[in-house]
Amino acid sequence: MAKPQRTAKAKALTPKGPVGLDLTDQPVIISTSKEPIDVQVYVDRLSDIFAQAKSDMAKLEADGFGTDTAPPPYTAGTTTKRKAYELGTDINAEDEEDDEDLYIKHDPNSEELPHLPIYHPAYKIAERPVPEVLQVFYDFIQAHPYSDAEVQHLLNEIEQQLKIPYGNQLKIGLVGEAGAGKAPKAKASRTWSLSSLLCRKPKKSPYAAEVEFFSSAICQRMVETMLRKSYIRTQKERDGEEADDEERTEANTAVDCLCILFHNHEEFSCREAGENFLASAISSSDPRILEKLKRWTDEVLSSFIPNGQRLFLNSDTMENLTELFLPFTREVDDATFGDKPLEFSPWPFVRLVRVCFNHPITSQGITIGDLPGSNDYNTMRTLNTQRYLKDCDLTICVAKRRSGSVIIVITKTDDLNMKTKSIISLSPQEEEVLAMIQRNVKASEKQTEENRREIKKVKGDINTVNTLAADNSRIDRRIKKIQNEALELRVLARSTKITNNLARSYRTNTKNEVRVPIFCVSNTEYMLRVAGISPNNLPVLSLANTQLPLFRAHIYAARSKGKFAVLDHYCLHSVPTTFNIIEMSCSTSNLDRKEHLVGIVNKASEEMKEHIDLLFERFIAVDIEELIKGLHSSQADFATAAEGKCKKFSQKPYGPASHRAFVRNYGSHKTKSVGEANWNDEFLESVKPHIDRTFGKLIEEQTLVLKTDLSQSIREVIHRLDQDLRGNPAALVCNAYKTVFLDNFKQYQTNITSSVLHMAKELQGAFRQTIHYRTSSCICSPSHRKVHVKSASDSELHYFTQAMEPIYDSSNIPTPPKGFKTLHLSRCDIFKKTVMAAEGPYFKLVTVIHSKCKQALEQQQRKMSLEIETILRQIKKNFEGMSTKKGNTDSSEAKEFRNEFNSLLPSAREIIQGPVKECLELCRQYK
């Protein structure tokens, strides 16, 4: 086969790119080895696809799966067999059959699937035609003698669409206290117990894992925080102060994490060495120590992801894969990586581990995250859990027995202590069943005893003895089954009580009237049936009453809507969009293409703004409201202390003259009898510590979480923009994607990271805590006054000062009102009442703090959005250069190809708008 070559004519037609590029690296290729094709062949293939789809629909109608079809009732895990106690003491054939059924192993994959759109027969019909249509397009391009860079990228776009993208995952987070039974729940659901994530079937091997690390900037910030937490405790111990429980826990966690991360360095070879090394710090940001920690951090990251990408692990067995990814989720003894011993564990730097394998649940596009326990001592793990849960569509709360997108699973329901049976309240019907069970047990035991006596009488009659012995064996099994049914009744009664109480508590606590799914499950009983039941270990609970089949069915149902939505979107939106791109390539100008690319960037810009707005609004609604709530809780402390201060200011050494002088000078004055004093500072003494703590948390923790969330969110949007442009023919027509976007991708990321860091610093500057409370020490100009300083100090234009001014004015009356003996007493009374009023100066102080914090955040929100928009505007500006440049679609060969390719579109669109759309509608109604 001759090699396709570039013709002289094609070379002459090569234009310049939108940013002045010579397009000789995007050749026009006309194959000399390919014969001209007959377009009618491909039109006929499309007609055959249409006819087959219509024929399949006709068979569907004949089988009764029309729009009026109603699914039969769902009966997963249920049975119609009679209970043992209902059989009494009668040994009959039905009981024999029941005994035989006991020893059959239960296959979880045999459980009936819910009746949902994805299980309607029309679903398979809707899946088939669209990939077949795209295959026709793919074959047409492959067979055609003409090709160019744009055509090749159209081919790649079609190839990517050949498979329906069921990769969109439904994320489910398993949360609960450590040891509550989250991992067994995943196993009993026929999944694998993971520490981070379960996802779709891998492409390169039967089992694969993907390890995603935090960015270098976030990891370095982590070690900075760890050093600071350790230093706080060390410094308090040096000063003879006692660190509180939270500070000790945070410091211990910091030491543990650093020892785990840097165990291969002498400074952290053991815990004692790590504590000594950190104790040598002379400040919370000691450059000598911090420089080492940051250098080691980069070494850890580069040892696993030298190019800053994600780490991929592959294996032929789940057991081997588990050994590979476990060191990235927790400490593991004798861990290895790349066939070499791993002397440290990188897990604190790991954001997420995705484990990929094929299974009935994961094949539905369901992702299950097994997250660290909510009471895990390591705060780094709990913070990562909180971040992950923000993106979960559904949360399963796992707890030992004792919110709308929440499933509550109570484990170990079969663990019933019979000593506490009196506390389980039974209904009259249940009490009646228990009484019947007890009567049957006694009657069965009596029958067994009678048989034993009869055996003794007829020892010589072997047939009779064998018959009676067999009866006794069946009666013994019957008694065991009856006793288990009594225990099952109590278990179900308790589960009902727990379910009702939890549902009531959920409604009360969340104010959500939507019913929360609650499952009281027994892993032990379910797995007993999976393993196969032994005659000596009969199950207590029926398969249905283990509630695992029902729980699994709920998980399947949760994915159904999502999976159907994927197919619906693929058939009615994604593929039609590909048709539109083909049409644009075949029939539109460079100006239209430019507008298409600018639209993609505009979409990313809107998405970016939505993310920024959402995170800032959530910060205001949650973190700032928490701060204000905490400040309001100090109102009583302020009032109590203020009452004492008012009494102090009304007595000696403050006389009437001194009191009036201080009131006239707004609380800040100096007299011979009193000396220099500031009443506003004294009023604030009682609440300054609380304000300091509150703002300290806001600055040191919550603002940094906002920065981290912003960095991650914006980073994901930029990556999605990259993916949207990477395979877009309009972006690749003149190599514009590489020149405008890819070559500058790292710089875009750097600029965005810089903007986020600058925002965090400015926001911290607006909230910054300071130990100086006097104007001369900390205030430069009115425009740079900090919210915290102006909240906790007295100076002109400070919040408390402004709140107190009208109080001083109202107290400085010239004459006493009626009822007061002296002018001094009346002034003191007015001053005290107004200072201690419910909406007095402290209330006004908190109100202003609320307003100023929101104002600072909204200002940074606008600034952040503007800076990101500026970066994206430059990308759009570079793409807009396309509108003045010619493309490589002007040759006669190119026009012929595009006209022929464009002629296939009407038939393809008819298939989607006809039988495919009708099948999707049938599935939509199958509920």
Tab-separated table of C-alpha atoms in Angstrom, residues 11-292:
chain	number	residue	atom	x	y	z
A	11	LYS	CA	0.905	22.626	-0.089
A	12	ALA	CA	0.103	25.714	-2.092
A	13	LEU	CA	-3.283	25.921	-0.422
A	14	THR	CA	-1.836	25.917	3.102
A	15	PRO	CA	-2.836	29.210	4.785
A	16	LYS	CA	-1.566	31.004	7.856
A	17	GLY	CA	-3.040	30.247	11.294
A	18	PRO	CA	-4.988	32.663	13.506
A	19	VAL	CA	-1.902	33.686	15.444
A	20	GLY	CA	0.451	33.941	12.488
A	21	LEU	CA	1.440	30.237	12.305
A	22	ASP	CA	2.529	28.505	9.132
A	23	LEU	CA	0.215	25.531	8.845
A	24	THR	CA	2.737	23.248	7.165
A	25	ASP	CA	2.522	21.001	10.252
A	26	GLN	CA	-1.131	20.300	9.391
A	27	PRO	CA	-0.899	18.785	5.897
A	28	VAL	CA	-3.662	18.113	3.409
A	29	ILE	CA	-3.355	14.439	2.493
A	30	ILE	CA	-4.783	12.849	-0.638
A	31	SER	CA	-4.190	9.105	-0.654
A	32	THR	CA	-3.128	7.714	-4.026
A	33	SER	CA	-3.918	4.156	-2.903
A	34	LYS	CA	-7.602	4.675	-2.101
A	35	GLU	CA	-10.292	4.477	-4.747
A	36	PRO	CA	-13.119	7.056	-4.806
A	37	ILE	CA	-15.963	5.868	-2.618
A	38	ASP	CA	-19.653	5.429	-3.348
A	39	VAL	CA	-21.551	7.578	-0.853
A	40	GLN	CA	-24.751	5.620	-1.524
A	41	VAL	CA	-23.208	2.545	0.203
A	42	TYR	CA	-23.015	4.467	3.488
A	43	VAL	CA	-26.478	5.957	3.036
A	44	ASP	CA	-27.818	2.400	2.574
A	45	ARG	CA	-26.076	1.252	5.778
A	46	LEU	CA	-27.824	4.031	7.651
A	47	SER	CA	-31.148	2.956	6.111
A	48	ASP	CA	-30.542	-0.626	7.290
A	49	ILE	CA	-29.907	0.615	10.845
A	50	PHE	CA	-33.162	2.556	10.735
A	51	ALA	CA	-35.107	-0.472	9.417
A	52	GLN	CA	-33.628	-2.806	12.074
A	53	ALA	CA	-34.565	-0.407	14.864
A	54	LYS	CA	-38.135	-0.160	13.577
A	55	SER	CA	-38.330	-3.962	13.333
A	56	ASP	CA	-37.106	-4.374	16.927
A	57	MET	CA	-39.727	-1.912	18.085
A	58	ALA	CA	-42.448	-3.849	16.287
A	59	LYS	CA	-41.376	-7.048	18.117
A	60	LEU	CA	-41.413	-5.122	21.356
A	61	GLU	CA	-44.993	-4.066	20.786
A	62	ALA	CA	-45.926	-7.644	19.914
A	63	ASP	CA	-44.442	-8.867	23.211
A	64	GLY	CA	-46.658	-6.436	25.111
A	65	PHE	CA	-44.053	-3.846	26.092
A	66	GLY	CA	-46.013	-0.833	24.990
A	67	THR	CA	-46.563	2.498	26.647
A	68	ASP	CA	-49.354	1.026	28.785
A	69	THR	CA	-47.203	-1.777	30.205
A	70	ALA	CA	-47.004	-1.850	33.988
A	71	PRO	CA	-44.116	-3.722	35.656
A	72	PRO	CA	-45.014	-6.651	37.916
A	73	PRO	CA	-44.625	-6.055	41.657
A	74	TYR	CA	-41.077	-6.096	42.993
A	75	THR	CA	-40.416	-9.055	45.342
A	76	ALA	CA	-36.642	-9.107	45.964
A	77	GLY	CA	-35.734	-11.496	48.766
A	78	THR	CA	-39.314	-12.358	49.696
A	79	THR	CA	-40.803	-15.850	49.996
A	80	THR	CA	-44.258	-17.381	50.118
A	81	LYS	CA	-43.346	-20.423	52.217
A	82	ARG	CA	-45.128	-20.968	55.480
A	83	LYS	CA	-43.362	-20.338	58.775
A	84	ALA	CA	-42.272	-23.369	60.839
A	85	TYR	CA	-44.566	-22.445	63.724
A	86	GLU	CA	-47.526	-22.445	61.309
A	87	LEU	CA	-46.881	-26.113	60.518
A	88	GLY	CA	-47.296	-27.120	64.160
A	89	THR	CA	-46.116	-30.647	64.996
A	90	ASP	CA	-47.291	-32.140	61.708
A	91	ILE	CA	-44.328	-33.696	59.893
A	92	ASN	CA	-45.264	-33.548	56.216
A	93	ALA	CA	-43.745	-33.440	52.766
A	94	GLU	CA	-43.786	-29.647	52.607
A	95	ASP	CA	-41.476	-29.467	55.594
A	96	GLU	CA	-39.156	-31.990	53.949
A	97	GLU	CA	-38.890	-29.729	50.906
A	98	ASP	CA	-38.216	-26.720	53.097
A	99	ASP	CA	-35.365	-28.588	54.780
A	100	GLU	CA	-33.867	-29.449	51.410
A	101	ASP	CA	-34.035	-25.788	50.320
A	102	LEU	CA	-32.076	-24.725	53.371
A	103	TYR	CA	-28.801	-26.080	52.067
A	104	ILE	CA	-28.816	-24.228	48.757
A	105	LYS	CA	-26.253	-21.411	48.612
A	106	HIS	CA	-27.662	-17.983	47.897
A	107	ASP	CA	-26.213	-16.230	44.869
A	108	PRO	CA	-26.420	-12.438	45.373
A	109	ASN	CA	-26.317	-11.933	41.603
A	110	SER	CA	-29.583	-13.876	41.307
A	111	GLU	CA	-31.519	-11.246	43.257
A	112	GLU	CA	-34.182	-9.597	41.174
A	113	LEU	CA	-33.380	-6.156	39.806
A	114	PRO	CA	-35.814	-3.277	40.414
A	115	HIS	CA	-38.312	-2.378	37.706
A	116	LEU	CA	-36.751	0.808	36.375
A	117	PRO	CA	-36.187	2.469	32.969
A	118	ILE	CA	-32.788	0.850	32.401
A	119	TYR	CA	-34.348	-2.641	32.689
A	120	HIS	CA	-37.057	-2.071	30.078
A	121	PRO	CA	-36.371	-4.109	26.878
A	122	ALA	CA	-36.501	-0.884	24.869
A	123	TYR	CA	-33.376	0.277	26.656
A	124	LYS	CA	-31.228	-2.209	24.721
A	125	ILE	CA	-32.862	-1.132	21.463
A	126	ALA	CA	-32.090	2.511	22.206
A	127	GLU	CA	-28.446	1.688	23.034
A	128	ARG	CA	-27.617	-0.080	19.779
A	129	PRO	CA	-28.370	2.226	16.775
A	130	VAL	CA	-26.433	5.359	17.745
A	131	PRO	CA	-22.988	3.727	18.047
A	132	GLU	CA	-23.736	1.910	14.768
A	133	VAL	CA	-24.455	5.244	13.061
A	134	LEU	CA	-21.183	6.645	14.340
A	135	GLN	CA	-19.406	3.515	13.078
A	136	VAL	CA	-20.708	4.311	9.579
A	137	PHE	CA	-19.254	7.817	9.863
A	138	TYR	CA	-15.969	6.397	11.124
A	139	ASP	CA	-15.735	3.910	8.240
A	140	PHE	CA	-16.554	6.668	5.717
A	141	ILE	CA	-13.623	8.826	6.849
A	142	GLN	CA	-11.274	5.839	6.974
A	143	ALA	CA	-12.170	4.812	3.423
A	144	HIS	CA	-12.145	8.266	1.831
A	145	PRO	CA	-8.972	9.225	-0.071
A	146	TYR	CA	-9.007	12.805	1.275
A	147	SER	CA	-7.830	13.783	4.727
A	148	ASP	CA	-6.410	16.752	6.601
A	149	ALA	CA	-5.733	17.621	10.233
A	150	GLU	CA	-9.297	18.744	10.809
A	151	VAL	CA	-10.704	15.549	9.316
A	152	GLN	CA	-8.403	13.467	11.510
A	153	HIS	CA	-9.644	15.230	14.579
A	154	LEU	CA	-13.237	14.682	13.465
A	155	LEU	CA	-12.333	11.008	13.236
A	156	ASN	CA	-10.962	11.072	16.775
A	157	GLU	CA	-14.097	12.815	18.014
A	158	ILE	CA	-16.302	10.140	16.438
A	159	GLU	CA	-14.087	7.359	17.809
A	160	GLN	CA	-14.490	8.715	21.341
A	161	GLN	CA	-18.279	8.643	20.909
A	162	LEU	CA	-18.406	5.036	19.680
A	163	LYS	CA	-19.033	3.872	23.256
A	164	ILE	CA	-21.784	5.262	25.438
A	165	PRO	CA	-20.073	7.192	28.263
A	166	TYR	CA	-21.487	5.445	31.297
A	167	GLY	CA	-18.470	6.687	33.232
A	168	ASN	CA	-20.402	9.368	35.101
A	169	GLN	CA	-20.449	8.112	38.645
A	170	LEU	CA	-22.968	8.293	41.436
A	171	LYS	CA	-20.779	8.977	44.484
A	172	ILE	CA	-21.819	7.338	47.732
A	173	GLY	CA	-19.920	8.086	50.926
A	174	LEU	CA	-19.898	5.490	53.712
A	175	VAL	CA	-19.560	7.424	56.969
A	176	GLY	CA	-19.823	6.432	60.595
A	177	GLU	CA	-17.748	5.942	63.704
A	178	ALA	CA	-14.609	3.842	63.408
A	179	GLY	CA	-15.519	0.165	63.832
A	180	ALA	CA	-19.196	0.647	63.018
A	181	GLY	CA	-19.103	-1.801	60.114
A	182	LYS	CA	-18.681	0.338	56.978
A	183	ALA	CA	-16.269	-2.023	55.232
A	184	PRO	CA	-18.376	-5.194	55.858
A	185	LYS	CA	-21.331	-3.277	54.444
A	186	ALA	CA	-19.433	-2.761	51.190
A	187	LYS	CA	-18.503	-6.450	51.078
A	188	ALA	CA	-22.020	-7.672	51.770
A	189	SER	CA	-23.202	-5.398	48.970
A	190	ARG	CA	-20.856	-7.455	46.803
A	191	THR	CA	-18.331	-4.652	46.436
A	192	TRP	CA	-14.824	-4.323	47.799
A	193	SER	CA	-13.901	-2.597	51.026
A	194	LEU	CA	-12.011	0.552	50.100
A	195	SER	CA	-10.637	3.482	51.973
A	196	SER	CA	-11.553	6.038	49.359
A	197	LEU	CA	-13.500	5.175	46.214
A	198	LEU	CA	-15.074	2.489	44.029
A	199	CYS	CA	-15.608	3.131	40.338
A	200	ARG	CA	-16.062	1.737	36.867
A	201	LYS	CA	-14.363	-1.179	35.133
A	202	PRO	CA	-10.740	-0.339	34.165
A	203	LYS	CA	-9.578	-0.408	30.567
A	204	LYS	CA	-6.038	-1.812	30.773
A	205	SER	CA	-6.379	-4.585	33.360
A	206	PRO	CA	-9.099	-6.415	35.322
A	207	TYR	CA	-8.308	-4.323	38.405
A	208	ALA	CA	-6.819	-0.850	38.564
A	209	ALA	CA	-6.416	2.018	40.998
A	210	GLU	CA	-5.837	5.711	40.477
A	211	VAL	CA	-4.097	7.710	43.213
A	212	GLU	CA	-4.758	11.456	43.176
A	213	PHE	CA	-2.475	13.632	45.289
A	214	PHE	CA	-3.141	17.146	46.554
A	215	SER	CA	-1.291	19.863	44.659
A	216	SER	CA	2.209	20.810	45.788
A	217	ALA	CA	0.963	24.145	47.155
A	218	ILE	CA	-1.685	22.444	49.296
A	219	CYS	CA	0.785	19.835	50.585
A	220	GLN	CA	3.269	22.519	51.558
A	221	ARG	CA	0.510	24.376	53.336
A	222	MET	CA	-0.282	21.151	55.213
A	223	VAL	CA	3.254	20.851	56.604
A	224	GLU	CA	3.211	24.545	57.520
A	225	THR	CA	0.034	23.933	59.510
A	226	MET	CA	1.518	20.838	61.171
A	227	LEU	CA	4.590	22.811	62.278
A	228	ARG	CA	2.397	25.589	63.657
A	229	LYS	CA	0.163	23.138	65.589
A	230	SER	CA	3.212	21.486	67.136
A	231	TYR	CA	4.792	24.824	68.015
A	232	ILE	CA	1.654	26.093	69.792
A	233	ARG	CA	1.743	23.183	72.230
A	234	THR	CA	5.526	23.363	72.690
A	235	GLN	CA	5.441	27.098	73.387
A	236	LYS	CA	2.696	26.733	75.986
A	237	GLU	CA	4.678	24.033	77.757
A	238	ARG	CA	7.730	26.316	77.786
A	239	ASP	CA	5.642	29.127	79.281
A	240	GLY	CA	4.321	26.857	81.997
A	241	GLU	CA	0.804	26.912	80.557
A	242	GLU	CA	-1.365	23.855	79.961
A	243	ALA	CA	-2.512	23.154	76.433
A	244	ASP	CA	-6.182	22.254	76.096
A	245	ASP	CA	-7.385	18.895	74.740
A	246	GLU	CA	-7.901	20.177	71.217
A	247	GLU	CA	-4.405	21.680	71.039
A	248	ARG	CA	-2.823	18.476	72.345
A	249	THR	CA	-4.761	16.354	69.854
A	250	GLU	CA	-3.807	18.617	66.944
A	251	ALA	CA	-0.134	18.636	67.987
A	252	ASN	CA	-0.045	14.833	68.355
A	253	THR	CA	-1.678	14.437	64.963
A	254	ALA	CA	0.860	16.797	63.401
A	255	VAL	CA	3.797	14.832	64.847
A	256	ASP	CA	2.244	11.519	63.759
A	257	CYS	CA	1.658	12.724	60.197
A	258	LEU	CA	5.160	14.182	59.825
A	259	CYS	CA	6.710	10.967	61.176
A	260	ILE	CA	4.636	8.987	58.669
A	261	LEU	CA	5.565	11.247	55.740
A	262	PHE	CA	9.266	11.706	56.468
A	263	HIS	CA	10.155	8.490	58.292
A	264	ASN	CA	13.056	7.971	55.884
A	265	HIS	CA	14.790	11.067	57.304
A	266	GLU	CA	16.776	10.921	60.522
A	267	GLU	CA	14.811	13.823	62.017
A	268	PHE	CA	11.614	11.723	61.936
A	269	SER	CA	13.039	8.213	62.243
A	270	CYS	CA	10.939	7.755	65.398
A	271	ARG	CA	8.362	9.764	67.305
A	272	GLU	CA	10.869	10.938	69.925
A	273	ALA	CA	13.217	12.199	67.216
A	274	GLY	CA	10.338	13.979	65.482
A	275	GLU	CA	9.190	15.700	68.673
A	276	ASN	CA	12.755	16.825	69.453
A	277	PHE	CA	13.220	18.172	65.935
A	278	LEU	CA	9.947	20.111	66.007
A	279	ALA	CA	10.648	21.352	69.560
A	280	SER	CA	13.794	23.042	68.274
A	281	ALA	CA	11.656	25.497	66.285
A	282	ILE	CA	12.127	29.106	67.392
A	283	SER	CA	8.810	30.196	65.858
A	284	SER	CA	5.696	28.740	64.262
A	285	SER	CA	7.277	29.362	60.849
A	286	ASP	CA	10.942	28.705	61.640
A	287	PRO	CA	12.591	28.951	58.179
A	288	ARG	CA	15.284	26.411	59.080
A	289	ILE	CA	12.699	23.689	59.765
A	290	LEU	CA	10.075	24.824	57.274
A	291	GLU	CA	12.562	24.795	54.406
A	292	LYS	CA	13.389	21.154	55.132
